[in-house]
mmCIF file of C-alpha atoms in Angstrom:
data_model
loop_
_atom_site.group_PDB
_atom_site.id
_atom_site.type_symbol
_atom_site.label_atom_id
_atom_site.label_comp_id
_atom_site.label_asym_id
_atom_site.label_seq_id
_atom_site.Cartn_x
_atom_site.Cartn_y
_atom_site.Cartn_z
ATOM 1 C CA UNK A 169 59.031 -15.511 -5.235
ATOM 2 C CA UNK A 170 58.871 -13.249 -8.209
ATOM 3 C CA UNK A 171 58.834 -10.198 -6.065
ATOM 4 C CA UNK A 172 61.726 -11.346 -4.106
ATOM 5 C CA UNK A 173 63.862 -12.541 -7.063
ATOM 6 C CA UNK A 174 63.087 -9.966 -9.606
ATOM 7 C CA UNK A 175 61.620 -6.908 -7.652
ATOM 8 C CA UNK A 176 62.193 -5.106 -4.463
ATOM 9 C CA UNK A 177 60.530 -7.702 -2.303
ATOM 10 C CA UNK A 178 57.257 -5.649 -2.263
ATOM 11 C CA UNK A 179 53.990 -7.479 -3.216
ATOM 12 C CA UNK A 180 51.240 -4.788 -3.456
ATOM 13 C CA UNK A 181 47.435 -5.443 -3.508
ATOM 14 C CA UNK A 182 45.485 -2.868 -5.450
ATOM 15 C CA UNK A 183 41.874 -1.784 -5.064
ATOM 16 C CA UNK A 184 41.161 -3.515 -8.517
ATOM 17 C CA UNK A 185 42.006 -6.962 -7.169
ATOM 18 C CA UNK A 186 45.372 -7.090 -8.694
ATOM 19 C CA UNK A 187 49.005 -7.581 -7.597
ATOM 20 C CA UNK A 188 51.760 -5.279 -8.262
ATOM 21 C CA UNK A 189 55.567 -6.181 -8.349
ATOM 22 C CA UNK A 190 57.773 -3.048 -8.233
ATOM 23 C CA UNK A 191 61.463 -2.231 -9.371
ATOM 24 C CA UNK A 192 61.527 -5.092 -11.887
ATOM 25 C CA UNK A 193 64.441 -4.469 -14.177
ATOM 26 C CA UNK A 194 63.924 -4.480 -17.946
ATOM 27 C CA UNK A 195 65.996 -7.613 -18.510
ATOM 28 C CA UNK A 196 63.830 -9.445 -15.959
ATOM 29 C CA UNK A 197 60.348 -8.524 -17.493
ATOM 30 C CA UNK A 198 60.113 -11.449 -19.873
ATOM 31 C CA UNK A 199 60.884 -13.879 -17.053
ATOM 32 C CA UNK A 200 58.173 -12.256 -14.711
ATOM 33 C CA UNK A 201 55.570 -11.967 -17.390
ATOM 34 C CA UNK A 202 56.013 -15.638 -18.511
ATOM 35 C CA UNK A 203 56.057 -16.940 -14.951
ATOM 36 C CA UNK A 204 52.948 -15.219 -14.196
ATOM 37 C CA UNK A 205 51.099 -16.706 -17.396
ATOM 38 C CA UNK A 206 52.494 -20.136 -16.792
ATOM 39 C CA UNK A 207 51.040 -19.979 -13.383
ATOM 40 C CA UNK A 208 47.565 -19.351 -14.925
ATOM 41 C CA UNK A 209 47.637 -15.613 -14.285
ATOM 42 C CA UNK A 210 48.000 -12.803 -16.847
ATOM 43 C CA UNK A 211 49.456 -9.299 -17.287
ATOM 44 C CA UNK A 212 47.480 -8.736 -20.431
ATOM 45 C CA UNK A 213 45.740 -5.443 -20.328
ATOM 46 C CA UNK A 214 47.255 -4.441 -17.252
ATOM 47 C CA UNK A 215 48.123 -1.071 -18.708
ATOM 48 C CA UNK A 216 47.367 0.682 -21.904
ATOM 49 C CA UNK A 217 44.347 2.109 -23.603
ATOM 50 C CA UNK A 218 42.269 -1.022 -23.400
ATOM 51 C CA UNK A 219 39.942 -2.633 -21.010
ATOM 52 C CA UNK A 220 41.615 -3.385 -17.669
ATOM 53 C CA UNK A 221 40.694 -6.189 -15.373
ATOM 54 C CA UNK A 222 36.924 -6.743 -14.749
ATOM 55 C CA UNK A 223 35.847 -6.769 -11.133
ATOM 56 C CA UNK A 224 33.138 -8.622 -9.469
ATOM 57 C CA UNK A 225 32.515 -9.276 -5.734
ATOM 58 C CA UNK A 226 34.921 -11.623 -3.977
ATOM 59 C CA UNK A 227 32.179 -13.218 -2.167
ATOM 60 C CA UNK A 228 32.947 -16.976 -1.528
ATOM 61 C CA UNK A 229 29.395 -18.227 -1.729
ATOM 62 C CA UNK A 230 28.771 -21.479 -3.313
ATOM 63 C CA UNK A 231 25.016 -21.545 -2.891
ATOM 64 C CA UNK A 232 24.344 -18.226 -4.646
ATOM 65 C CA UNK A 233 23.711 -18.645 -8.316
ATOM 66 C CA UNK A 234 23.700 -14.914 -8.740
ATOM 67 C CA UNK A 235 27.202 -14.395 -7.499
ATOM 68 C CA UNK A 236 28.386 -17.274 -9.624
ATOM 69 C CA UNK A 237 26.918 -15.646 -12.657
ATOM 70 C CA UNK A 238 28.256 -12.296 -12.239
ATOM 71 C CA UNK A 239 31.826 -13.750 -11.688
ATOM 72 C CA UNK A 240 31.229 -15.712 -14.900
ATOM 73 C CA UNK A 241 30.142 -12.615 -16.617
ATOM 74 C CA UNK A 242 33.143 -10.669 -15.522
ATOM 75 C CA UNK A 243 35.467 -13.232 -16.829
ATOM 76 C CA UNK A 244 33.679 -13.345 -20.163
ATOM 77 C CA UNK A 245 33.633 -9.482 -20.570
ATOM 78 C CA UNK A 246 37.376 -9.817 -19.944
ATOM 79 C CA UNK A 247 37.737 -12.303 -22.659
ATOM 80 C CA UNK A 248 35.424 -10.284 -24.966
ATOM 81 C CA UNK A 249 37.530 -7.193 -24.620
ATOM 82 C CA UNK A 250 41.021 -8.667 -24.373
ATOM 83 C CA UNK A 251 43.360 -7.591 -27.115
ATOM 84 C CA UNK A 252 43.229 -10.070 -29.935
ATOM 85 C CA UNK A 253 46.563 -9.592 -31.754
ATOM 86 C CA UNK A 254 49.425 -11.868 -31.022
ATOM 87 C CA UNK A 255 51.902 -9.107 -30.070
ATOM 88 C CA UNK A 256 51.753 -9.705 -26.380
ATOM 89 C CA UNK A 257 52.590 -13.348 -26.910
ATOM 90 C CA UNK A 258 55.239 -12.707 -29.507
ATOM 91 C CA UNK A 259 57.100 -10.237 -27.238
ATOM 92 C CA UNK A 260 56.749 -11.838 -23.884
ATOM 93 C CA UNK A 261 56.185 -15.506 -24.470
ATOM 94 C CA UNK A 262 57.961 -16.217 -27.717
ATOM 95 C CA UNK A 263 54.678 -16.532 -29.482
ATOM 96 C CA UNK A 264 53.429 -19.371 -27.250
ATOM 97 C CA UNK A 265 49.875 -19.038 -25.890
ATOM 98 C CA UNK A 266 48.909 -20.627 -22.594
ATOM 99 C CA UNK A 267 45.337 -21.457 -21.774
ATOM 100 C CA UNK A 268 43.497 -22.245 -18.611
ATOM 101 C CA UNK A 269 41.569 -25.510 -18.403
ATOM 102 C CA UNK A 270 38.452 -23.518 -19.544
ATOM 103 C CA UNK A 271 38.234 -22.410 -23.078
ATOM 104 C CA UNK A 272 36.483 -19.232 -24.348
ATOM 105 C CA UNK A 273 32.763 -19.360 -24.211
ATOM 106 C CA UNK A 274 31.646 -19.829 -27.858
ATOM 107 C CA UNK A 275 29.160 -17.117 -27.402
ATOM 108 C CA UNK A 276 31.972 -14.722 -26.420
ATOM 109 C CA UNK A 277 33.711 -15.537 -29.855
ATOM 110 C CA UNK A 278 30.490 -15.242 -31.661
ATOM 111 C CA UNK A 279 29.489 -11.817 -30.217
ATOM 112 C CA UNK A 280 32.910 -10.477 -30.564
ATOM 113 C CA UNK A 281 32.716 -11.016 -34.270
ATOM 114 C CA UNK A 282 29.194 -9.729 -34.721
ATOM 115 C CA UNK A 283 29.239 -6.622 -36.617
ATOM 116 C CA UNK A 284 25.818 -5.733 -37.799
ATOM 117 C CA UNK A 285 25.959 -2.225 -36.365
ATOM 118 C CA UNK A 286 29.532 -0.940 -36.755
ATOM 119 C CA UNK A 287 31.087 -1.986 -33.633
ATOM 120 C CA UNK A 288 33.991 -3.811 -35.250
ATOM 121 C CA UNK A 289 36.843 -3.013 -37.644
ATOM 122 C CA UNK A 290 36.693 -5.729 -40.382
ATOM 123 C CA UNK A 291 39.985 -7.216 -41.282
ATOM 124 C CA UNK A 292 41.795 -5.595 -38.370
ATOM 125 C CA UNK A 293 43.755 -7.594 -35.749
ATOM 126 C CA UNK A 294 41.863 -5.778 -33.125
ATOM 127 C CA UNK A 295 38.309 -5.982 -34.376
ATOM 128 C CA UNK A 296 36.843 -3.905 -31.391
ATOM 129 C CA UNK A 297 39.627 -1.533 -30.681
ATOM 130 C CA UNK A 298 40.717 -0.902 -34.242
ATOM 131 C CA UNK A 299 44.200 0.228 -35.130
ATOM 132 C CA UNK A 300 44.145 3.177 -32.680
ATOM 133 C CA UNK A 301 42.663 1.333 -29.564
ATOM 134 C CA UNK A 302 40.643 3.520 -27.112
ATOM 135 C CA UNK A 303 41.360 7.128 -26.160
ATOM 136 C CA UNK A 304 42.146 5.972 -22.498
ATOM 137 C CA UNK A 305 41.868 3.006 -20.272
ATOM 138 C CA UNK A 306 38.503 1.456 -19.644
ATOM 139 C CA UNK A 307 37.130 -0.066 -16.366
ATOM 140 C CA UNK A 308 34.243 -2.534 -15.893
ATOM 141 C CA UNK A 309 32.506 -3.823 -12.758
ATOM 142 C CA UNK A 310 29.808 -6.478 -12.527
ATOM 143 C CA UNK A 311 27.793 -7.118 -9.264
ATOM 144 C CA UNK A 312 24.342 -8.229 -7.824
ATOM 145 C CA UNK A 313 21.815 -5.771 -6.497
ATOM 146 C CA UNK A 314 22.879 -4.246 -3.080
ATOM 147 C CA UNK A 315 26.541 -5.513 -3.082
ATOM 148 C CA UNK A 316 28.756 -2.546 -3.566
ATOM 149 C CA UNK A 317 31.991 -4.090 -2.429
ATOM 150 C CA UNK A 318 33.572 -3.264 -5.887
ATOM 151 C CA UNK A 319 32.517 0.412 -5.750
ATOM 152 C CA UNK A 320 30.448 -0.094 -8.935
ATOM 153 C CA UNK A 321 29.721 3.457 -9.714
ATOM 154 C CA UNK A 322 33.551 4.309 -10.025
ATOM 155 C CA UNK A 323 33.771 2.293 -13.241
ATOM 156 C CA UNK A 324 33.299 3.421 -16.884
ATOM 157 C CA UNK A 325 30.823 0.715 -17.363
ATOM 158 C CA UNK A 326 28.958 -0.983 -14.394
ATOM 159 C CA UNK A 327 26.595 -3.882 -14.826
ATOM 160 C CA UNK A 328 23.949 -5.152 -12.064
ATOM 161 C CA UNK A 329 22.317 -8.568 -12.544
ATOM 162 C CA UNK A 330 18.634 -8.502 -12.278
ATOM 163 C CA UNK A 331 16.715 -11.600 -11.469
ATOM 164 C CA UNK A 332 12.963 -12.322 -11.061
ATOM 165 C CA UNK A 333 11.346 -13.210 -7.796
ATOM 166 C CA UNK A 334 12.215 -16.977 -8.357
ATOM 167 C CA UNK A 335 15.932 -16.208 -8.882
ATOM 168 C CA UNK A 336 15.912 -16.522 -12.549
ATOM 169 C CA UNK A 337 18.420 -14.154 -14.295
ATOM 170 C CA UNK A 338 16.852 -11.618 -16.627
ATOM 171 C CA UNK A 339 19.451 -9.253 -17.696
ATOM 172 C CA UNK A 340 21.521 -6.369 -16.395
ATOM 173 C CA UNK A 341 21.072 -2.732 -15.434
ATOM 174 C CA UNK A 342 23.814 -0.722 -16.955
ATOM 175 C CA UNK A 343 25.569 2.354 -15.417
ATOM 176 C CA UNK A 344 28.032 4.554 -17.368
ATOM 177 C CA UNK A 345 30.528 7.246 -16.867
ATOM 178 C CA UNK A 346 32.254 6.606 -13.552
ATOM 179 C CA UNK A 347 35.767 7.517 -12.467
ATOM 180 C CA UNK A 348 37.555 8.981 -9.459
ATOM 181 C CA UNK A 349 40.598 10.363 -11.163
ATOM 182 C CA UNK A 350 41.448 14.080 -11.474
ATOM 183 C CA UNK A 351 44.455 16.207 -12.047
ATOM 184 C CA UNK A 352 45.587 18.592 -9.322
ATOM 185 C CA UNK A 353 45.150 22.274 -10.389
ATOM 186 C CA UNK A 354 42.967 21.304 -13.351
ATOM 187 C CA UNK A 355 39.539 22.380 -12.727
ATOM 188 C CA UNK A 356 38.444 20.817 -16.049
ATOM 189 C CA UNK A 357 39.137 17.509 -14.664
ATOM 190 C CA UNK A 358 36.947 15.884 -12.066
ATOM 191 C CA UNK A 359 35.716 12.706 -10.248
ATOM 192 C CA UNK A 360 32.302 11.449 -11.232
ATOM 193 C CA UNK A 361 29.970 8.541 -10.407
ATOM 194 C CA UNK A 362 28.393 6.568 -13.144
ATOM 195 C CA UNK A 363 24.604 7.161 -13.893
ATOM 196 C CA UNK A 364 21.954 4.779 -15.128
ATOM 197 C CA UNK A 365 21.832 4.193 -18.792
ATOM 198 C CA UNK A 366 19.090 1.355 -19.115
ATOM 199 C CA UNK A 367 18.580 -2.325 -19.094
ATOM 200 C CA UNK A 368 19.537 -5.253 -21.414
ATOM 201 C CA UNK A 369 18.359 -8.727 -21.575
ATOM 202 C CA UNK A 370 20.792 -11.414 -20.387
ATOM 203 C CA UNK A 371 21.523 -12.743 -23.983
ATOM 204 C CA UNK A 372 22.440 -9.119 -25.253
ATOM 205 C CA UNK A 373 24.966 -8.171 -22.581
ATOM 206 C CA UNK A 374 28.085 -8.681 -24.776
ATOM 207 C CA UNK A 375 26.429 -6.587 -27.555
ATOM 208 C CA UNK A 376 25.522 -3.787 -25.010
ATOM 209 C CA UNK A 377 29.185 -3.739 -23.647
ATOM 210 C CA UNK A 378 30.627 -3.620 -27.307
ATOM 211 C CA UNK A 379 28.168 -0.804 -28.110
ATOM 212 C CA UNK A 380 29.304 1.320 -25.231
ATOM 213 C CA UNK A 381 32.981 0.574 -25.919
ATOM 214 C CA UNK A 382 32.269 1.606 -29.495
ATOM 215 C CA UNK A 383 30.990 4.886 -28.546
ATOM 216 C CA UNK A 384 34.075 5.728 -26.334
ATOM 217 C CA UNK A 385 36.303 4.562 -29.107
ATOM 218 C CA UNK A 386 34.844 6.616 -31.824
ATOM 219 C CA UNK A 387 33.830 9.772 -29.797
ATOM 220 C CA UNK A 388 36.083 10.045 -26.777
ATOM 221 C CA UNK A 389 38.674 12.668 -26.891
ATOM 222 C CA UNK A 390 41.947 11.939 -28.395
ATOM 223 C CA UNK A 391 43.599 15.407 -28.323
ATOM 224 C CA UNK A 392 43.822 15.636 -24.423
ATOM 225 C CA UNK A 393 44.272 12.614 -22.288
ATOM 226 C CA UNK A 394 43.188 14.425 -19.272
ATOM 227 C CA UNK A 395 39.759 14.546 -20.927
ATOM 228 C CA UNK A 396 39.873 11.192 -22.590
ATOM 229 C CA UNK A 397 38.022 8.965 -20.114
ATOM 230 C CA UNK A 398 34.391 8.016 -20.828
ATOM 231 C CA UNK A 399 33.078 10.142 -17.914
ATOM 232 C CA UNK A 400 33.919 13.362 -19.879
ATOM 233 C CA UNK A 401 32.000 12.188 -22.910
ATOM 234 C CA UNK A 402 29.065 11.419 -20.782
ATOM 235 C CA UNK A 403 29.342 14.705 -18.960
ATOM 236 C CA UNK A 404 29.645 16.600 -22.035
ATOM 237 C CA UNK A 405 26.734 15.012 -24.030
ATOM 238 C CA UNK A 406 24.415 14.020 -21.327
ATOM 239 C CA UNK A 407 23.023 10.641 -20.599
ATOM 240 C CA UNK A 408 20.292 10.967 -23.247
ATOM 241 C CA UNK A 409 22.417 11.717 -26.164
ATOM 242 C CA UNK A 410 24.972 9.026 -25.027
ATOM 243 C CA UNK A 411 22.129 6.608 -24.935
ATOM 244 C CA UNK A 412 20.987 7.343 -28.473
ATOM 245 C CA UNK A 413 24.391 7.001 -29.892
ATOM 246 C CA UNK A 414 24.998 3.872 -27.953
ATOM 247 C CA UNK A 415 21.610 2.429 -29.312
ATOM 248 C CA UNK A 416 22.876 2.846 -32.718
ATOM 249 C CA UNK A 417 25.726 0.552 -32.181
ATOM 250 C CA UNK A 418 23.658 -1.661 -29.994
ATOM 251 C CA UNK A 419 21.003 -1.951 -32.773
ATOM 252 C CA UNK A 420 18.040 -1.692 -30.494
ATOM 253 C CA UNK A 421 16.668 0.404 -27.688
ATOM 254 C CA UNK A 422 17.856 -0.015 -24.136
ATOM 255 C CA UNK A 423 14.902 -1.005 -21.823
ATOM 256 C CA UNK A 424 14.128 1.142 -18.908
ATOM 257 C CA UNK A 425 16.515 1.026 -16.010
ATOM 258 C CA UNK A 426 15.031 -1.268 -13.160
ATOM 259 C CA UNK A 427 14.760 -0.063 -9.654
ATOM 260 C CA UNK A 428 17.485 -1.402 -7.444
ATOM 261 C CA UNK A 429 17.812 -1.729 -3.538
ATOM 262 C CA UNK A 430 19.989 0.545 -1.452
ATOM 263 C CA UNK A 431 23.820 -0.198 -1.965
ATOM 264 C CA UNK A 432 25.689 -1.799 1.061
ATOM 265 C CA UNK A 433 29.324 -2.183 1.512
ATOM 266 C CA UNK A 434 30.470 -5.565 2.113
ATOM 267 C CA UNK A 435 34.066 -6.156 3.312
ATOM 268 C CA UNK A 436 34.156 -10.082 3.119
ATOM 269 C CA UNK A 437 36.576 -10.125 5.952
ATOM 270 C CA UNK A 438 36.988 -12.898 8.484
ATOM 271 C CA UNK A 439 35.337 -16.138 8.626
ATOM 272 C CA UNK A 440 32.366 -16.839 6.168
ATOM 273 C CA UNK A 441 30.044 -19.805 5.511
ATOM 274 C CA UNK A 442 30.409 -20.730 1.923
ATOM 275 C CA UNK A 443 27.129 -22.458 1.893
ATOM 276 C CA UNK A 444 28.616 -25.868 0.956
ATOM 277 C CA UNK A 445 29.642 -27.135 4.315
ATOM 278 C CA UNK A 446 33.090 -25.269 4.137
ATOM 279 C CA UNK A 447 34.168 -21.958 5.359
ATOM 280 C CA UNK A 448 36.315 -19.250 3.692
ATOM 281 C CA UNK A 449 38.503 -16.587 5.374
ATOM 282 C CA UNK A 450 38.818 -13.004 4.253
ATOM 283 C CA UNK A 451 42.322 -11.796 4.927
ATOM 284 C CA UNK A 452 42.942 -8.272 6.101
ATOM 285 C CA UNK A 453 46.231 -6.880 4.958
ATOM 286 C CA UNK A 454 47.549 -4.538 7.609
ATOM 287 C CA UNK A 455 49.361 -1.183 7.125
ATOM 288 C CA UNK A 456 53.164 -1.699 7.195
ATOM 289 C CA UNK A 457 54.853 0.554 9.793
ATOM 290 C CA UNK A 458 55.936 3.747 7.926
ATOM 291 C CA UNK A 459 54.326 2.494 4.652
ATOM 292 C CA UNK A 460 51.200 2.703 2.748
ATOM 293 C CA UNK A 461 48.262 0.183 2.828
ATOM 294 C CA UNK A 462 48.277 -2.940 0.668
ATOM 295 C CA UNK A 463 51.953 -3.601 0.747
ATOM 296 C CA UNK A 464 53.092 -7.107 1.529
ATOM 297 C CA UNK A 465 56.641 -6.070 2.362
ATOM 298 C CA UNK A 466 59.722 -7.690 3.947
ATOM 299 C CA UNK A 467 59.735 -10.242 2.440
ATOM 300 C CA UNK A 468 56.699 -10.564 0.052
ATOM 301 C CA UNK A 469 56.126 -14.166 0.799
ATOM 302 C CA UNK A 470 55.008 -13.294 4.369
ATOM 303 C CA UNK A 471 51.586 -12.329 3.204
ATOM 304 C CA UNK A 472 51.008 -15.538 1.380
ATOM 305 C CA UNK A 473 52.373 -17.547 4.199
ATOM 306 C CA UNK A 474 50.209 -15.882 6.743
ATOM 307 C CA UNK A 475 47.145 -16.654 4.485
ATOM 308 C CA UNK A 476 48.062 -20.153 4.014
ATOM 309 C CA UNK A 477 48.520 -20.672 7.846
ATOM 310 C CA UNK A 478 44.993 -19.191 8.430
ATOM 311 C CA UNK A 479 43.726 -21.606 5.623
ATOM 312 C CA UNK A 480 45.230 -24.457 7.248
ATOM 313 C CA UNK A 481 43.075 -23.955 10.374
ATOM 314 C CA UNK A 482 40.123 -24.544 8.019
ATOM 315 C CA UNK A 483 41.548 -27.501 6.377
ATOM 316 C CA UNK A 484 43.011 -25.985 3.379
ATOM 317 C CA UNK A 485 45.154 -23.238 1.955
ATOM 318 C CA UNK A 486 43.788 -19.799 0.798
ATOM 319 C CA UNK A 487 46.868 -18.563 -1.092
ATOM 320 C CA UNK A 488 45.371 -20.000 -4.291
ATOM 321 C CA UNK A 489 42.066 -18.219 -3.485
ATOM 322 C CA UNK A 490 44.037 -14.943 -3.227
ATOM 323 C CA UNK A 491 45.723 -15.463 -6.680
ATOM 324 C CA UNK A 492 42.261 -16.494 -8.098
ATOM 325 C CA UNK A 493 40.764 -13.159 -7.077
ATOM 326 C CA UNK A 494 43.647 -11.206 -8.127
ATOM 327 C CA UNK A 495 44.315 -12.636 -11.545
ATOM 328 C CA UNK A 496 43.107 -11.162 -14.923
ATOM 329 C CA UNK A 497 39.461 -11.824 -15.044
#
């Protein structure tokens, strides 16, 4: 409805599990933003020199605790790194805050405030980002071993859940320095896949994330935005120096990176057994004639309507699930 009422009717799905509305007039922005938030979505951090949405596999499995944990971790990292000042709410929501039925994990709140090793700016409205925020955008992905449906190594920071033979979660392997962007004609810009940094225990994951963000915040280039992503810092320093500096903010050594199985691409399209007696359906968004992939054009509601028709065959709509995977994690 928002795309039809306030945009050009185009609802676009991105490779980072988000929706885009295009051609929204300035006078309609507040209505669009507040409508998204009231529907339990968010536009917070969708742009700017902050952490963007955190990705995890869209696997629908209800009988896989590892997938459930990485989705929870993705949500909590998004909360950990979300801008903390009230400016977003003051400008777009008249100062009113809307919350989901789940409140922030107390450990997220506690670990965000923890500042034994210089990760935070004391007394600042943005304790992690500080008054200048990050040099550039920051992207995070979280997954399980073998599942590369989120293209983990294209992120600034990638986390892989490690469990023991009995399935008990132990911690996370950490990758840093990925990113596919480059500028045409600029030989100093390049695409780069993330490389292994080390391993951290499960209880330390938020501290590890903060440490890596703090390194980028304090040492990433601010004089040239085309050289400001974390991948350029890792490339310039090398992984060993980066690890040493990150360990200063972390307050301990990273453990050795644990061996992982080969990566597989999983599309999650078509019918899938959720493991709880129900089925899920992964919707393929076709290419519009003469247009790019991922556009739900003419009108935007067609995509959601088709998804719900498919869901009705399985005894329930899937439009809500599409929204759940595309919201700010």
